[in-house]
Coordinates of C-alpha atoms in Angstrom, one line a residue:
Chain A
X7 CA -17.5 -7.0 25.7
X8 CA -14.9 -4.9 26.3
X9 CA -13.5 -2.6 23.4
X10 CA -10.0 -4.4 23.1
X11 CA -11.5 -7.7 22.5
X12 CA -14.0 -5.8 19.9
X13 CA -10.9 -4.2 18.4
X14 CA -9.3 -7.8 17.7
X15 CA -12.3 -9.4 16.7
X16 CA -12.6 -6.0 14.3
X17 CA -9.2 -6.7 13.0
X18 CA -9.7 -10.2 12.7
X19 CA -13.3 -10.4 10.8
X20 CA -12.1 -8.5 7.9
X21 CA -9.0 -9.8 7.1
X22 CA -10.4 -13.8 7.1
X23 CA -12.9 -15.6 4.0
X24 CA -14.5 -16.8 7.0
X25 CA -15.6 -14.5 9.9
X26 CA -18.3 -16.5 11.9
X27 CA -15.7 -18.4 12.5
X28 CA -13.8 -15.7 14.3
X29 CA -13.3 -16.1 18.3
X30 CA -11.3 -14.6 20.5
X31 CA -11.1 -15.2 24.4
X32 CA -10.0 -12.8 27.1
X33 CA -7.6 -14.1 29.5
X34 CA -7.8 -11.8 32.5
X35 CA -4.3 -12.5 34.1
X36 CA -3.0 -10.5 37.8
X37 CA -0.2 -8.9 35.3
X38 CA -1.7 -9.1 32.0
X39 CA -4.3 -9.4 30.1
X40 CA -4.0 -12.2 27.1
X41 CA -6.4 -12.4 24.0
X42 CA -6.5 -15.6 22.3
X43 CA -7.2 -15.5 18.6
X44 CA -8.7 -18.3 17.0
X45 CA -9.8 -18.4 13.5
X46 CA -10.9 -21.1 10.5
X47 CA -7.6 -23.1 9.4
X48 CA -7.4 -22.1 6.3
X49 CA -7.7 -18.2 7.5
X50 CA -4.8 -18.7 9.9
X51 CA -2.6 -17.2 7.5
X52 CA -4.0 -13.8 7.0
X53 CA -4.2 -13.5 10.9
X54 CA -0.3 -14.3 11.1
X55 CA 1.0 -13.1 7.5
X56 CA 4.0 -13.1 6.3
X57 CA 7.1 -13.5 9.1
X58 CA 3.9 -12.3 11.7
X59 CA 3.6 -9.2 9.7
X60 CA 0.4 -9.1 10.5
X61 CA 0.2 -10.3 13.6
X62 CA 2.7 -8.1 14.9
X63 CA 0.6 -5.2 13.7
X64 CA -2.6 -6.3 15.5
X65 CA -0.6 -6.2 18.3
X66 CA 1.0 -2.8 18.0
X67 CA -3.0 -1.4 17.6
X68 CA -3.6 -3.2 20.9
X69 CA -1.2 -2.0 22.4
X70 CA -2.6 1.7 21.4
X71 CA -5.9 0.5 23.3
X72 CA -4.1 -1.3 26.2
X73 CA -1.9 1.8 27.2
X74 CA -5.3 3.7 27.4
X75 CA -6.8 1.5 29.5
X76 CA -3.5 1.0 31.6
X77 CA -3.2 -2.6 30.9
X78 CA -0.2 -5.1 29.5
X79 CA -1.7 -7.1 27.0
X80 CA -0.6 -10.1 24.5
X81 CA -2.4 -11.5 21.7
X82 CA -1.9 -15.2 21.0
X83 CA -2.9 -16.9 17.9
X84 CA -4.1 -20.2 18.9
Chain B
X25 CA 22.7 13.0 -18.5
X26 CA 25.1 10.0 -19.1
X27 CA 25.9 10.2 -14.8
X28 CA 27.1 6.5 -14.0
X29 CA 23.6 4.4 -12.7
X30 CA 23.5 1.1 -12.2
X31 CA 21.8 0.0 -15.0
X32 CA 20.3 -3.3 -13.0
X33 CA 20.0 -4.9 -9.4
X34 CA 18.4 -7.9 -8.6
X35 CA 16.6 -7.6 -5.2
X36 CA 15.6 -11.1 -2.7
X37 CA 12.5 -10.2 -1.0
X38 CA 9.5 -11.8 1.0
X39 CA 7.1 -10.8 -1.8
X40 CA 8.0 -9.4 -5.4
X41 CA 6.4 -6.2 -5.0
X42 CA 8.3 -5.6 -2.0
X43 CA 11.1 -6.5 -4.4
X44 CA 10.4 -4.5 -6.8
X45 CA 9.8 -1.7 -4.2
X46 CA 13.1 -1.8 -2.6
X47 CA 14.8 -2.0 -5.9
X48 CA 13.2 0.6 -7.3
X49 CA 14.7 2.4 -4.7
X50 CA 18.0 1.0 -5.1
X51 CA 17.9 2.4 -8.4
X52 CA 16.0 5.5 -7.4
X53 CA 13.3 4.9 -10.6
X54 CA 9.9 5.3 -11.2
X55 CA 7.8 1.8 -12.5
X56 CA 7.6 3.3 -15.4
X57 CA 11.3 3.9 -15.5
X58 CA 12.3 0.2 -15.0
X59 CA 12.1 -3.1 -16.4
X60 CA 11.1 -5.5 -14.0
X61 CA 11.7 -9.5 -14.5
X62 CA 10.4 -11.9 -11.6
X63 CA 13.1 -14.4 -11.6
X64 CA 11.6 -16.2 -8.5
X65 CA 7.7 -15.4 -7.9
X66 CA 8.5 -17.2 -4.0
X67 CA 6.5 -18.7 -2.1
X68 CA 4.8 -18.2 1.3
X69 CA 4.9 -21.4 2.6
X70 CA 2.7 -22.6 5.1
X71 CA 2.8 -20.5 8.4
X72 CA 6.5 -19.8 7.8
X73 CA 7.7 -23.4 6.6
X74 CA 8.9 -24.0 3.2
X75 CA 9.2 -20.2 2.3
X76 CA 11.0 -18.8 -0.5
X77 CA 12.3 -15.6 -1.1
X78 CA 11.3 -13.4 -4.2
X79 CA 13.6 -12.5 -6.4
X80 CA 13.6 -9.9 -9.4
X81 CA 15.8 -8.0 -11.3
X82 CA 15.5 -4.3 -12.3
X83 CA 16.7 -2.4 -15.3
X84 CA 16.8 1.2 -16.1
X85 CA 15.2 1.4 -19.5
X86 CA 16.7 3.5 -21.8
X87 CA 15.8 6.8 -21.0
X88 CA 12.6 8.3 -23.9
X89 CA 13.3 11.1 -25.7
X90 CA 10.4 13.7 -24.7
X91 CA 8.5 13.0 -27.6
X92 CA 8.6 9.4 -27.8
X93 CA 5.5 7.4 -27.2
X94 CA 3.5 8.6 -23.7
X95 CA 3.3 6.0 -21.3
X96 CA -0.1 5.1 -20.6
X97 CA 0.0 6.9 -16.9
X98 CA -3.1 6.7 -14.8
X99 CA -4.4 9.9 -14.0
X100 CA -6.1 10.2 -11.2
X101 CA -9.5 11.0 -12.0
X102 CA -10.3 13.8 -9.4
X103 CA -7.5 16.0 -11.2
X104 CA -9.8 16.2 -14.1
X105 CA -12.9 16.6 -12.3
X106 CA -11.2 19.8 -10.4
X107 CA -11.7 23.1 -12.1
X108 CA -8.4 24.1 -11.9
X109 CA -6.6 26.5 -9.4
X110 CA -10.0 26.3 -7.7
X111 CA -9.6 24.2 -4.8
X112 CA -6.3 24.5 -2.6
X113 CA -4.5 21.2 -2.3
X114 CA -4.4 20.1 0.8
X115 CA -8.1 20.5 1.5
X116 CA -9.3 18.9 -1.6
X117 CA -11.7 16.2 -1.6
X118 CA -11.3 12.8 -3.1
X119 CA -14.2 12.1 -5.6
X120 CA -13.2 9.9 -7.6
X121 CA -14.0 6.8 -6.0
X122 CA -16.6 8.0 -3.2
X123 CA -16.7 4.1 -2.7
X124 CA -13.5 3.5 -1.8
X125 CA -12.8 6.4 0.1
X126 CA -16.2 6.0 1.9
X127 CA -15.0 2.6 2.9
X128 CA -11.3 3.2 3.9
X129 CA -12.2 6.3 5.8
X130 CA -15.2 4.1 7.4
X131 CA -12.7 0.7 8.3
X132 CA -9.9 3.5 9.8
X133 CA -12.8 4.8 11.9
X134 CA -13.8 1.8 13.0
X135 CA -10.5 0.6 14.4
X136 CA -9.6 4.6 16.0
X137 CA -13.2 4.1 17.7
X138 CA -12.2 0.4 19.5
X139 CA -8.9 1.5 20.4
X140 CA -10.6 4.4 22.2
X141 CA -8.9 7.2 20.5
X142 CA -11.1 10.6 19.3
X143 CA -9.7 11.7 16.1
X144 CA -11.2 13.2 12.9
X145 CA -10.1 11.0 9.9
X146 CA -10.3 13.4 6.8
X147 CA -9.6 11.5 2.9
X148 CA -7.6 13.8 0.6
X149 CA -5.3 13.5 -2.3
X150 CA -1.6 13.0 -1.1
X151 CA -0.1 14.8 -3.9
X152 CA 2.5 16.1 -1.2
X153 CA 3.3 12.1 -0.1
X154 CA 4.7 11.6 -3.6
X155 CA 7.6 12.2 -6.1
X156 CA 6.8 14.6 -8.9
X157 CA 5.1 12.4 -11.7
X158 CA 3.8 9.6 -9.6
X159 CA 0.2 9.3 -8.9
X160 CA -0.6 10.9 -5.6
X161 CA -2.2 8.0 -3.1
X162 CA -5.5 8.3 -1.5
X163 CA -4.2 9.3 1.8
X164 CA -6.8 9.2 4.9
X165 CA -6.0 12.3 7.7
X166 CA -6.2 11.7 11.2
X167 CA -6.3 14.9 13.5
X168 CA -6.9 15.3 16.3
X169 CA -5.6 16.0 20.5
X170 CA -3.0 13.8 22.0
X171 CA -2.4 11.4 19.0
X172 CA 1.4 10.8 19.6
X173 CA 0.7 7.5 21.2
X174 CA -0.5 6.7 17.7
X175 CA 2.7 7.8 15.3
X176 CA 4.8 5.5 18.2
X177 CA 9.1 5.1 18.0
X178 CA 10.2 6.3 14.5
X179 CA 6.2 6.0 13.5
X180 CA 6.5 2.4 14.1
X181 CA 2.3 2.2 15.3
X182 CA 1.8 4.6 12.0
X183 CA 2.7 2.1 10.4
X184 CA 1.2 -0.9 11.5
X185 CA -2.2 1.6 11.8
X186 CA -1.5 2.0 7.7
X187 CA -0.8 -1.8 7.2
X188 CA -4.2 -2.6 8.7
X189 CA -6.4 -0.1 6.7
X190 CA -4.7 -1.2 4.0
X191 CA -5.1 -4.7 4.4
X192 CA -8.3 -4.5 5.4
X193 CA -9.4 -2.3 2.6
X194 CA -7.7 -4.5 0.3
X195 CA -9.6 -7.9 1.8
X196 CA -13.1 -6.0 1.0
X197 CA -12.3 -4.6 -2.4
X198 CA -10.4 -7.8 -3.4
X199 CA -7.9 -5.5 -4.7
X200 CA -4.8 -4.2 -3.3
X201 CA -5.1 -0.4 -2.9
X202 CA -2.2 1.4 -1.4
X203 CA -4.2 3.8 0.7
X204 CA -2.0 6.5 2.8
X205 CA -2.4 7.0 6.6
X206 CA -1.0 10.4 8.3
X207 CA -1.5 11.2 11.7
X208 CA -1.1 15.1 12.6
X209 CA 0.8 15.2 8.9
X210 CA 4.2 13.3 10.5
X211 CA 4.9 11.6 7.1
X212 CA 4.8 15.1 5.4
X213 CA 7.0 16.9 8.6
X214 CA 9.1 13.4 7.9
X215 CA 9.5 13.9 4.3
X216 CA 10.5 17.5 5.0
X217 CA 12.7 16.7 7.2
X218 CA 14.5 13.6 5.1
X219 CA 14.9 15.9 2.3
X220 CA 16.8 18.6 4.5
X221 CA 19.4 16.0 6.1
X222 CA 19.3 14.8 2.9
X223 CA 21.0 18.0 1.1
X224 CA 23.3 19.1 4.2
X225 CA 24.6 15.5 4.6
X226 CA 25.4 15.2 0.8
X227 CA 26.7 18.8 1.0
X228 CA 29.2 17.9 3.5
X229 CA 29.7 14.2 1.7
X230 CA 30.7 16.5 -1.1
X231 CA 32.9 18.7 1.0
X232 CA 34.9 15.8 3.0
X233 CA 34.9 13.2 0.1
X234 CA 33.8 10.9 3.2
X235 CA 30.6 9.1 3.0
X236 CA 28.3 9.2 5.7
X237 CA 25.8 6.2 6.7
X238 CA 22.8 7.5 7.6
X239 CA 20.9 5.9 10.8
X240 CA 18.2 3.3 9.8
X241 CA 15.5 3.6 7.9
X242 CA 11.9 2.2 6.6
X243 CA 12.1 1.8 3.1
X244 CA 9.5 4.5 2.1
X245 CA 12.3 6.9 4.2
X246 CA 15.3 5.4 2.8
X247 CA 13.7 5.7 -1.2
X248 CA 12.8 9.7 0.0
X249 CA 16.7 9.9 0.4
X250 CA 18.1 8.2 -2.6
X251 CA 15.2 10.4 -4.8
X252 CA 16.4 13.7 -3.3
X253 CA 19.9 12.7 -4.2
X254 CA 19.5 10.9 -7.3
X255 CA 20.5 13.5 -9.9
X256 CA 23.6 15.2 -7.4
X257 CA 26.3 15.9 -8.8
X258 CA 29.0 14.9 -6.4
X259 CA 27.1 12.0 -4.6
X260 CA 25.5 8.7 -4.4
X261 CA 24.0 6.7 -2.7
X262 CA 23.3 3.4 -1.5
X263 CA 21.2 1.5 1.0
X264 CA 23.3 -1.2 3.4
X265 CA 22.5 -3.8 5.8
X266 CA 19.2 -5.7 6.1
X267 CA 15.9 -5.5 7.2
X268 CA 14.9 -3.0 10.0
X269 CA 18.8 -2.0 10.3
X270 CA 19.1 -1.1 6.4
X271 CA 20.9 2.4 6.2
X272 CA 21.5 4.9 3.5
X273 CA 24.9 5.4 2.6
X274 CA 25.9 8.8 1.1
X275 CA 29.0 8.0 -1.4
X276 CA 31.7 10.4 -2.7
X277 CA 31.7 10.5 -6.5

């Protein structure tokens, strides 16, 4: 697994009531690379937060990780 | 001092406590300085839809004479613990709450380590992050080579690296704690540095009897600001415009 995906999975498993139910896919694109969050229904808030709040901060962290590894990434919350 | 204040603001905001926080710094008060009364608690609303703002208002109280009744104020156990003078400040260790500091310091590694960046997280007690009389946060350290990529524009990954520790230690406590995060101290150069433009911009405020907008701020920067100014005589100021392009405005008395 590579450590991006670990990092969202990280990210995601403690913010939710219900991390088993954590997934996330890697999307290897020619550009890009996409994660795809998933998470229980009721736990979709706490991944997105307030106006994204907190989404947008997972995704500022992965971009820390990305720009090491010399990738474009996005994170979608599916 | 009987300086003109405003006495009370009422602040909209996505949450109270960011309410409370931005008036606070409207006002440039402490908590303990401030009635606070939560005219609208909000509401989240469901992924966005059906939100409602927060809304509070915010009076000064009265100010105490000195030997009215003490505020219950929570120390921060470690002071006591410390024989005094015997540990310097900015290497002292946080035991109070090995726990939590264990944890926080633990959950920041843990997201350094999977974004592949080597750095020493260290936990002290910020007493140099806060205004006199406030308690000084729990402030996690993070030194190390190369770590600009990590403060970002204007310390905007800083902060979303401090919104995620503290979420994250907040989710596992069940409690919100407002744990710091520095890297290579750039919130204490920052402070610093605020305080500085701070003086010279209200010196020449003073001098001109024009007021000067400062650029945009975060509104832990902006509050640095109007507490460095708060008890000058010649000046006020005032935070304008919304959201991300909210600016301090240094006013002529």
């Amino acid at each position: 697994m590579s450590a991006m995906k670990e990092l969202v999975e990280y990210m995601a498993k403690a913010l939710v009531n219900d991390p088993d139910a954590v997934v996330v896919r890697e999307i290897e694109g020619a550009s890009a690379t996409i994660f795809e969050l998933s998470v229980a229904p009721d736990d979709m808030g706490r991944v997105i937060g307030k106006q994204g709040r907190v989404a947008n901060a997972m995704r500022t962290l992965l971009r820390v990780a990305a720009v090491k590894e010399g990738k474009r990434v996005t994170l979608e919350i599916v | 001092m009987a300086s003109e204040k405003k006495a009370s603001v009422e602040i909209l905001a996505r949450t109270v406590e960011e309410a409370i926080d931005r008036g606070l710094s409207e006002l440039g008060l402490r908590r303990d300085q401030v009635e606070v009364e939560i005219i609208n608690p909000g509401r989240s609303g469901v992924l966005g839809f059906g939100a409602e703002e927060a809304r509070v208002r915010i009076t000064a109280l009265p100010e105490e004479p000195a030997l009215g009744k003490e505020l219950p104020q929570r120390e921060p156990a470690v002071a006591e613990s410390l024989p005094e003078e015997a540990v310097e400040p900015a290497t002292e260790s946080v035991t109070a709450e090995p726990d939590v500091t264990e944890l926080a310091v633990n959950l920041l590694q843990g997201l350094l380590e999977r974004m592949k960046i080597h750095a020493q997280v260290t936990a002290r007690i910020g007493d140099d992050l806060v205004e006199e009389g406030e308690d000084p946060p729990l402030t996690l350290d993070v030194t190390g080579d190369d770590l600009g990529i990590l403060i970002g524009r204007r310390g905007e990954t800083l902060r979303a690296l401090q919104y995620m520790t503290r979420l994250m230690l907040s989710r596992s406590l069940e409690r919100w704690e407002p744990v710091v995060v520095d890297v290579e101290s750039y919130r204490v150069r920052r402070r610093r540095l605020l305080r500085q433009l701070a003086a010279r911009m209200a010196e020449r405020v003073s001098f001109s009897r024009q007021r000067v907008v400062l650029e945009a701020m975060p509104p832990h920067e902006r509050r640095i600001v109007h507490i460095a100014l708060r008890d000058h005589p010649d000046v006020t100021t005032k935070s304008i415009g919304e959201g991300e392009h909210r600016k301090v405005t240094i006013i002529p008395k």
